[in-house]
PDB file of C-alpha atoms and ligand atoms in Angstrom:
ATOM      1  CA  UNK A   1     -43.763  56.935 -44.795  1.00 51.00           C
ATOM      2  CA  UNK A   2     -44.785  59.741 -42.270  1.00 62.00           C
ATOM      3  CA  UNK A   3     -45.913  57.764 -39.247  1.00 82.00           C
ATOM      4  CA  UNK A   4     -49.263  59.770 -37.965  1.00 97.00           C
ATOM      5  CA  UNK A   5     -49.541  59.708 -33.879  1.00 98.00           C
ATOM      6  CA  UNK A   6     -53.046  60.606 -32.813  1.00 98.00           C
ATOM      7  CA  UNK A   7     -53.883  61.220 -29.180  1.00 98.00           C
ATOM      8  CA  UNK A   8     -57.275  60.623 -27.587  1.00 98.00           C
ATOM      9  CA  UNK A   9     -58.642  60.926 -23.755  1.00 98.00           C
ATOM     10  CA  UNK A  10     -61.464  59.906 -21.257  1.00 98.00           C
ATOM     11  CA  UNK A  11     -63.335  57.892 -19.094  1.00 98.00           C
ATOM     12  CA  UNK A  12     -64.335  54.900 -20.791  1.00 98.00           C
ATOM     13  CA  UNK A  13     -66.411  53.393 -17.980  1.00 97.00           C
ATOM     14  CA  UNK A  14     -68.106  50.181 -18.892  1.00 96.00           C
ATOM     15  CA  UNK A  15     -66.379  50.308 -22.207  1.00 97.00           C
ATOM     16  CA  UNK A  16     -69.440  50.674 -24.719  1.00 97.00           C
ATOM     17  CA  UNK A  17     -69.862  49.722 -28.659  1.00 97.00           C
ATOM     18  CA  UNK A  18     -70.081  54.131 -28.321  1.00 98.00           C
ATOM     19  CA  UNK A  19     -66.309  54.142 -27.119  1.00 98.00           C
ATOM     20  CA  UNK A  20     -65.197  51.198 -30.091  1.00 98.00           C
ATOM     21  CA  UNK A  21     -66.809  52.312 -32.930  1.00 98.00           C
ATOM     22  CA  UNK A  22     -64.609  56.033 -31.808  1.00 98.00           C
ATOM     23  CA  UNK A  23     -61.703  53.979 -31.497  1.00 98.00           C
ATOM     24  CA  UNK A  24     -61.797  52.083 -34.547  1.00 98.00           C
ATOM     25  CA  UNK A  25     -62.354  55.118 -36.578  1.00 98.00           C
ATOM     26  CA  UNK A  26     -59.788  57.020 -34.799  1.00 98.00           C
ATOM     27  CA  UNK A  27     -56.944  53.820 -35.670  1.00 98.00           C
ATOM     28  CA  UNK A  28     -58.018  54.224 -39.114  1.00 98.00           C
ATOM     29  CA  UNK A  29     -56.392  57.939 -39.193  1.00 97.00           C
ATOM     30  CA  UNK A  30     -53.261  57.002 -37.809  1.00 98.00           C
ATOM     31  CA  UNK A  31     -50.577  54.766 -37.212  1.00 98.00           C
ATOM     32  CA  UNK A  32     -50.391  54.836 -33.580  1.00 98.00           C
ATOM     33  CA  UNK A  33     -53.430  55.162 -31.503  1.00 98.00           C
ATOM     34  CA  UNK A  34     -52.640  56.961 -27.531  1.00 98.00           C
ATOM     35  CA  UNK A  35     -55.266  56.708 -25.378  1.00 98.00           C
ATOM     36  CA  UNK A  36     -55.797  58.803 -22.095  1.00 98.00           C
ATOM     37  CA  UNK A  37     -57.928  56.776 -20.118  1.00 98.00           C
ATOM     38  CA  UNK A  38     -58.940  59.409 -16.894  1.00 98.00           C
ATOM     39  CA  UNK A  39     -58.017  58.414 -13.519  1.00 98.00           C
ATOM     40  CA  UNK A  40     -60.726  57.930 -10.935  1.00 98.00           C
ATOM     41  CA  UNK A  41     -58.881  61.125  -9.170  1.00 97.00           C
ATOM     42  CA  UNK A  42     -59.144  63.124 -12.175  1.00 98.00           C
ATOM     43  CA  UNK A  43     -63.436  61.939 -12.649  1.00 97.00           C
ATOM     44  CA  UNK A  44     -63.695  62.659  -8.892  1.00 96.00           C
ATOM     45  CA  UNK A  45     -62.548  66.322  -9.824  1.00 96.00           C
ATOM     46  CA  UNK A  46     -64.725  66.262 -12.846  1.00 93.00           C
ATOM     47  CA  UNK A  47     -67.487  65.471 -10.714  1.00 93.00           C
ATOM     48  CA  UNK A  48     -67.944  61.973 -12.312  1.00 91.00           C
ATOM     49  CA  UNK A  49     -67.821  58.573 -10.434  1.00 92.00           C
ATOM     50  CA  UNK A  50     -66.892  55.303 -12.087  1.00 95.00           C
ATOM     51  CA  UNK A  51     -68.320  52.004 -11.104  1.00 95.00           C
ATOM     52  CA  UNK A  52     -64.855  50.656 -13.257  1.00 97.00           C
ATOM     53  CA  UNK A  53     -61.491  51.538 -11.488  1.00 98.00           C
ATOM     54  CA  UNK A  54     -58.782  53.010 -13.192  1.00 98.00           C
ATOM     55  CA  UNK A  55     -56.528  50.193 -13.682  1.00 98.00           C
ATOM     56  CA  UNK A  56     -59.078  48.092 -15.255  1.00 98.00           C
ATOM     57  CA  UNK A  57     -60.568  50.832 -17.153  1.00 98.00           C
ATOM     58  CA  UNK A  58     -57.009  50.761 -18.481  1.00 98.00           C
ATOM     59  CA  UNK A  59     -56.544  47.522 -19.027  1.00 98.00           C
ATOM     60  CA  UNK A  60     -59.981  46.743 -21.260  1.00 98.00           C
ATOM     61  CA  UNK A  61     -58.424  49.425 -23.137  1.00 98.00           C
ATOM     62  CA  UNK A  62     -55.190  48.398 -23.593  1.00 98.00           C
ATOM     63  CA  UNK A  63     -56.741  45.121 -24.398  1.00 98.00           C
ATOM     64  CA  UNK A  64     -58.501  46.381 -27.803  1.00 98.00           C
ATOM     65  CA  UNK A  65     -56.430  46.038 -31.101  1.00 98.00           C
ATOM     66  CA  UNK A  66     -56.761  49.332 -32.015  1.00 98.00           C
ATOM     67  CA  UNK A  67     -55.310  50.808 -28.956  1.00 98.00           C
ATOM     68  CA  UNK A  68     -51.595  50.931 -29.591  1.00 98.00           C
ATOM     69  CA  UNK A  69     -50.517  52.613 -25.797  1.00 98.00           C
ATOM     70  CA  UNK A  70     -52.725  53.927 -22.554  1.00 98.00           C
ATOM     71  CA  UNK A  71     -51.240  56.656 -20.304  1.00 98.00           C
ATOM     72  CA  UNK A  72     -53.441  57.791 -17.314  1.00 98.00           C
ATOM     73  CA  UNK A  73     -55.341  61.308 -17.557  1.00 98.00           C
ATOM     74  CA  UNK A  74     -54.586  62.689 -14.273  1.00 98.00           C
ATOM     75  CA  UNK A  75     -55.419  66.881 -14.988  1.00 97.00           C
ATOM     76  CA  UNK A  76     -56.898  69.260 -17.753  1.00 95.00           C
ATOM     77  CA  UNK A  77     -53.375  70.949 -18.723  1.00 95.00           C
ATOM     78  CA  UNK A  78     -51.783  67.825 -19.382  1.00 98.00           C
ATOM     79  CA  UNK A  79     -52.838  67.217 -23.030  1.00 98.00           C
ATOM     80  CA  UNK A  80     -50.457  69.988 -24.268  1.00 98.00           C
ATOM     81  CA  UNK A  81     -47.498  68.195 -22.720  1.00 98.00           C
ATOM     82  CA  UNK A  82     -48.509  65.158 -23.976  1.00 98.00           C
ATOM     83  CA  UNK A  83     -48.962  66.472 -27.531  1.00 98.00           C
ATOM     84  CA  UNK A  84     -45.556  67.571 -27.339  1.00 98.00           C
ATOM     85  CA  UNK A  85     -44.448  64.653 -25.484  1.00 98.00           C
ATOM     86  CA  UNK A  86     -46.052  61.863 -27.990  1.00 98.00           C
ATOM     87  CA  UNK A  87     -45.349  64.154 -31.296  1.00 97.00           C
ATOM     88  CA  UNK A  88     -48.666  63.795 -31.910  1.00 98.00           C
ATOM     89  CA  UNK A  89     -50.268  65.331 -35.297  1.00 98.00           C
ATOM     90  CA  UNK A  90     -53.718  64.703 -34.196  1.00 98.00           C
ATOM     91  CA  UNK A  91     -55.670  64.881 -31.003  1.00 98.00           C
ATOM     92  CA  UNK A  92     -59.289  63.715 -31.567  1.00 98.00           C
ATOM     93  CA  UNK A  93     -62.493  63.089 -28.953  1.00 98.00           C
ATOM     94  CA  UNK A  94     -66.459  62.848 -29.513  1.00 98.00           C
ATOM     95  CA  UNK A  95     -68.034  66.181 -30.414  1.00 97.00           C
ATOM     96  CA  UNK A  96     -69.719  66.086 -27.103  1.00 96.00           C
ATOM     97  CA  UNK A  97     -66.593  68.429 -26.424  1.00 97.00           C
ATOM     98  CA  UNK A  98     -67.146  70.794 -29.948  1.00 98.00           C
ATOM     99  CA  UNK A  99     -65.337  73.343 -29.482  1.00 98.00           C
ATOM    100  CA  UNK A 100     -63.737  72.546 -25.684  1.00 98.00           C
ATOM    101  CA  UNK A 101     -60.164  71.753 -27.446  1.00 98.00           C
ATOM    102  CA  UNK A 102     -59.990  74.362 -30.193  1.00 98.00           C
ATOM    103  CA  UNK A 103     -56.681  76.169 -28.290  1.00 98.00           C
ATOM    104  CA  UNK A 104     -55.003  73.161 -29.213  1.00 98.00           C
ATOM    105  CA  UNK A 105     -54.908  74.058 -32.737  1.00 98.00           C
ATOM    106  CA  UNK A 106     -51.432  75.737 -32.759  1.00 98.00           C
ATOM    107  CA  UNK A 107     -49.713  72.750 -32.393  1.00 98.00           C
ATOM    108  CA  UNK A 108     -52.038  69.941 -33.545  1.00 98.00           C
ATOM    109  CA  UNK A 109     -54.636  68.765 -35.837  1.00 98.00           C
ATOM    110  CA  UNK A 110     -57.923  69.130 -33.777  1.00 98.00           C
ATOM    111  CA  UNK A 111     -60.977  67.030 -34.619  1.00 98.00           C
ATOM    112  CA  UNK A 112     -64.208  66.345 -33.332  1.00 98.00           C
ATOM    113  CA  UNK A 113     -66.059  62.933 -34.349  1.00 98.00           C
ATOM    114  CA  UNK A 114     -69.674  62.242 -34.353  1.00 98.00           C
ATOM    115  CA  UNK A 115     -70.748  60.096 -31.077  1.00 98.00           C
ATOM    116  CA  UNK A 116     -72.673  56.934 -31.868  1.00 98.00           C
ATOM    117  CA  UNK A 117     -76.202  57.638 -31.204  1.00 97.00           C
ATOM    118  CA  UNK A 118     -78.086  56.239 -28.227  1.00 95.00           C
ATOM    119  CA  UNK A 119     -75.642  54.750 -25.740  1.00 96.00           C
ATOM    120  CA  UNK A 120     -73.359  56.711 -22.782  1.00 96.00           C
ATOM    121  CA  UNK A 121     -71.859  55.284 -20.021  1.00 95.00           C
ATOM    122  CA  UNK A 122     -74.811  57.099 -17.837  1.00 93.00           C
ATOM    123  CA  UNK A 123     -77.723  55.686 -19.795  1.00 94.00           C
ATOM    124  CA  UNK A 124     -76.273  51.999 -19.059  1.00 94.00           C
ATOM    125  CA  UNK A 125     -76.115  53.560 -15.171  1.00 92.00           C
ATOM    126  CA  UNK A 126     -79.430  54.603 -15.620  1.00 92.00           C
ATOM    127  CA  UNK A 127     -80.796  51.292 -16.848  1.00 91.00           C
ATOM    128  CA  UNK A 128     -79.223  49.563 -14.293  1.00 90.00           C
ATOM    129  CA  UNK A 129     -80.424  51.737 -11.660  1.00 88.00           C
ATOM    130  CA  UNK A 130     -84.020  51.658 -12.867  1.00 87.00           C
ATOM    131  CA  UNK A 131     -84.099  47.968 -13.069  1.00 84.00           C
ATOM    132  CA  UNK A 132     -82.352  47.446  -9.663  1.00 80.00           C
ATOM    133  CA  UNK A 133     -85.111  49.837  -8.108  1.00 85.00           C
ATOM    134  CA  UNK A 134     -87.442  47.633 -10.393  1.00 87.00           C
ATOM    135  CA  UNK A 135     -86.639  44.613  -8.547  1.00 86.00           C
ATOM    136  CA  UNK A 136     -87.017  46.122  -5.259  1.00 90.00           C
ATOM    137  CA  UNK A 137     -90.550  47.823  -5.951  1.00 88.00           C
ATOM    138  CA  UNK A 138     -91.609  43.930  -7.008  1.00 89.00           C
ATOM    139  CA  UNK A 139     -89.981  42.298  -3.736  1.00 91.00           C
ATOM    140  CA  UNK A 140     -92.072  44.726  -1.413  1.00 90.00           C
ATOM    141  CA  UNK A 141     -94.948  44.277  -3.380  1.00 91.00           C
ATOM    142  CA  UNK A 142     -94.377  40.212  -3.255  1.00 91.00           C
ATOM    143  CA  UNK A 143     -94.016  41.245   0.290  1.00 90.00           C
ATOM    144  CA  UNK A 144     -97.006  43.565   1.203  1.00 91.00           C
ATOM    145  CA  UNK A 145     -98.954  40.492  -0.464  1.00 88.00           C
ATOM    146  CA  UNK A 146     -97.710  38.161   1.425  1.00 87.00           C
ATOM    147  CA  UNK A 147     -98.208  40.296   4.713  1.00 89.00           C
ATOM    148  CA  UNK A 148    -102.104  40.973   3.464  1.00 88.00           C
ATOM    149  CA  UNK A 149    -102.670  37.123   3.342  1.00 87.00           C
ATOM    150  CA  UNK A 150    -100.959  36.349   6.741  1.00 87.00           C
ATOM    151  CA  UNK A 151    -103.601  39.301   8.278  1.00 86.00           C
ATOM    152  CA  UNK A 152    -106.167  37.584   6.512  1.00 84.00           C
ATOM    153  CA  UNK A 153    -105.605  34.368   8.149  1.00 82.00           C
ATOM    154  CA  UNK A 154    -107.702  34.042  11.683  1.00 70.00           C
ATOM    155  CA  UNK A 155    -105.086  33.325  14.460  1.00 64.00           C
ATOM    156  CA  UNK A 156    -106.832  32.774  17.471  1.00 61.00           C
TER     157      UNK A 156
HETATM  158  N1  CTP B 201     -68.204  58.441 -27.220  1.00 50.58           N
HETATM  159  C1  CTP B 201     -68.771  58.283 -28.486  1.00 50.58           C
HETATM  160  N2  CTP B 201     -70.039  57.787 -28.602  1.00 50.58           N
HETATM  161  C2  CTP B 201     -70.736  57.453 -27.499  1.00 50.58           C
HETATM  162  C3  CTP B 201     -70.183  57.595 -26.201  1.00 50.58           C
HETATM  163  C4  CTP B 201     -68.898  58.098 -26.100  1.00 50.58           C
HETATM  164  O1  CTP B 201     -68.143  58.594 -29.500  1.00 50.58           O
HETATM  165  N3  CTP B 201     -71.969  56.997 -27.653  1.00 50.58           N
HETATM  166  C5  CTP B 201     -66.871  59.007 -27.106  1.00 50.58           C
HETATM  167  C6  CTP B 201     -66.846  60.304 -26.298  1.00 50.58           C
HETATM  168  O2  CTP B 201     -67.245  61.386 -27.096  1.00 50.58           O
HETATM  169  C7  CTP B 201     -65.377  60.361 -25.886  1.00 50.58           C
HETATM  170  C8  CTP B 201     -65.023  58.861 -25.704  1.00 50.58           C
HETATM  171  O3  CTP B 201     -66.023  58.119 -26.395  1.00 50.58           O
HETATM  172  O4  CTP B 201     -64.594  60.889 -26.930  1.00 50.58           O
HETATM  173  C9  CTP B 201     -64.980  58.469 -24.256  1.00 50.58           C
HETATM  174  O5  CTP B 201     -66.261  58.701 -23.710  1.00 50.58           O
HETATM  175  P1  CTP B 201     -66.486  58.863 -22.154  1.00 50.58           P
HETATM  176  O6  CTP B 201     -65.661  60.000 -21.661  1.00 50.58           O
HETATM  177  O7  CTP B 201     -66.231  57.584 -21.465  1.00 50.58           O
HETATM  178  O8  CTP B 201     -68.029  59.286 -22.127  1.00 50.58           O
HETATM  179  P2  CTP B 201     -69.421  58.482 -22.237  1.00 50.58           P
HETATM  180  O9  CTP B 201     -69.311  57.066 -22.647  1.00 50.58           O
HETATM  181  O10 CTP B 201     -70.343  59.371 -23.036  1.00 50.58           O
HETATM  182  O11 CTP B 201     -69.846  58.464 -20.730  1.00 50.58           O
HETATM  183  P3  CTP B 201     -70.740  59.450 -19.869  1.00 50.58           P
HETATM  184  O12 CTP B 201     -72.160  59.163 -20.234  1.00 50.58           O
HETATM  185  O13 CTP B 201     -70.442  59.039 -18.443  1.00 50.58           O
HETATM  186  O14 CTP B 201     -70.279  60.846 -20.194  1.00 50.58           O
END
């Protein structure tokens, strides 16, 4: 049987049912799944910060049956030596990058899947953010109250 390598890369911060579902359907194209997972020195270039380090970004990866191996993504050119590398006959990522990965296509398959609709890594951020801010707004509120009762009281 010809054994199918695909290759796949990013962040995968707060791993999201987004980044399963991708890597479910990506296992179901191959035999071995490879998984870049993008060092926090490679985000910090990409202007991206996680709230997950690296190594445990890796890990929860490495942890789902899908994934068959994790290798750190550490700069842009490196995909072509890992293609190479791996003998990889696919390299596949979310079509958030259409088109990004086309000069690829001389020595591999090059695919872009359909991202799951309504959840990213940033809207979680976002969610958390708002509800943290939220939380505060209430507290000074609670607080302002309480302050307005405490004038109201007569100390002589
Ligand atoms: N992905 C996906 N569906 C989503 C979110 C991500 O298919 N809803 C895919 C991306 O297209 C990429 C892979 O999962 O191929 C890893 O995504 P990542 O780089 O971690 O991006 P996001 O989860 O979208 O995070 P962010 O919002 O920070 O960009």
């Amino acid at each position: 049987m010809n054994k199918k390598t695909l290759i796949t890369y990013g962040t995968f911060d707060l791993l999201h049912t987004g980044h399963l579902n991708l890597l479910e359907k990506l296992k179901a194209m191959c035999d071995t799944l490879i998984v870049g997972v993008s060092t926090d020195e490679f985000n910090a270039l990409k202007g991206k910060k996680c709230i997950v380090p690296y190594a445990d970004r890796a890990r929860l990866v490495k942890a789902l049956s899908v994934v068959d191996y994790v290798i750190p993504e550490t700069h842009w050119e490196q995909k072509r030596v890992d293609i190479i590398k791996y003998q990889a006959s696919m390299f596949a990522i979310g079509n958030d990058w259409a088109g990004k990965f086309d000069d690829l296509q001389d020595i591999v398959q090059v695919l872009y899947l359909p991202r799951t609709e309504g959840i990213s890594t940033t809207e979680i951020k976002d969610i958390i953010s708002k509800s943290k801010d939220e939380k505060i707004l209430s507290i000074r509120n609670t607080l302002q109250h309480a302050l307005s009762l405490l004038d109201a009281v007569d100390v002589k």
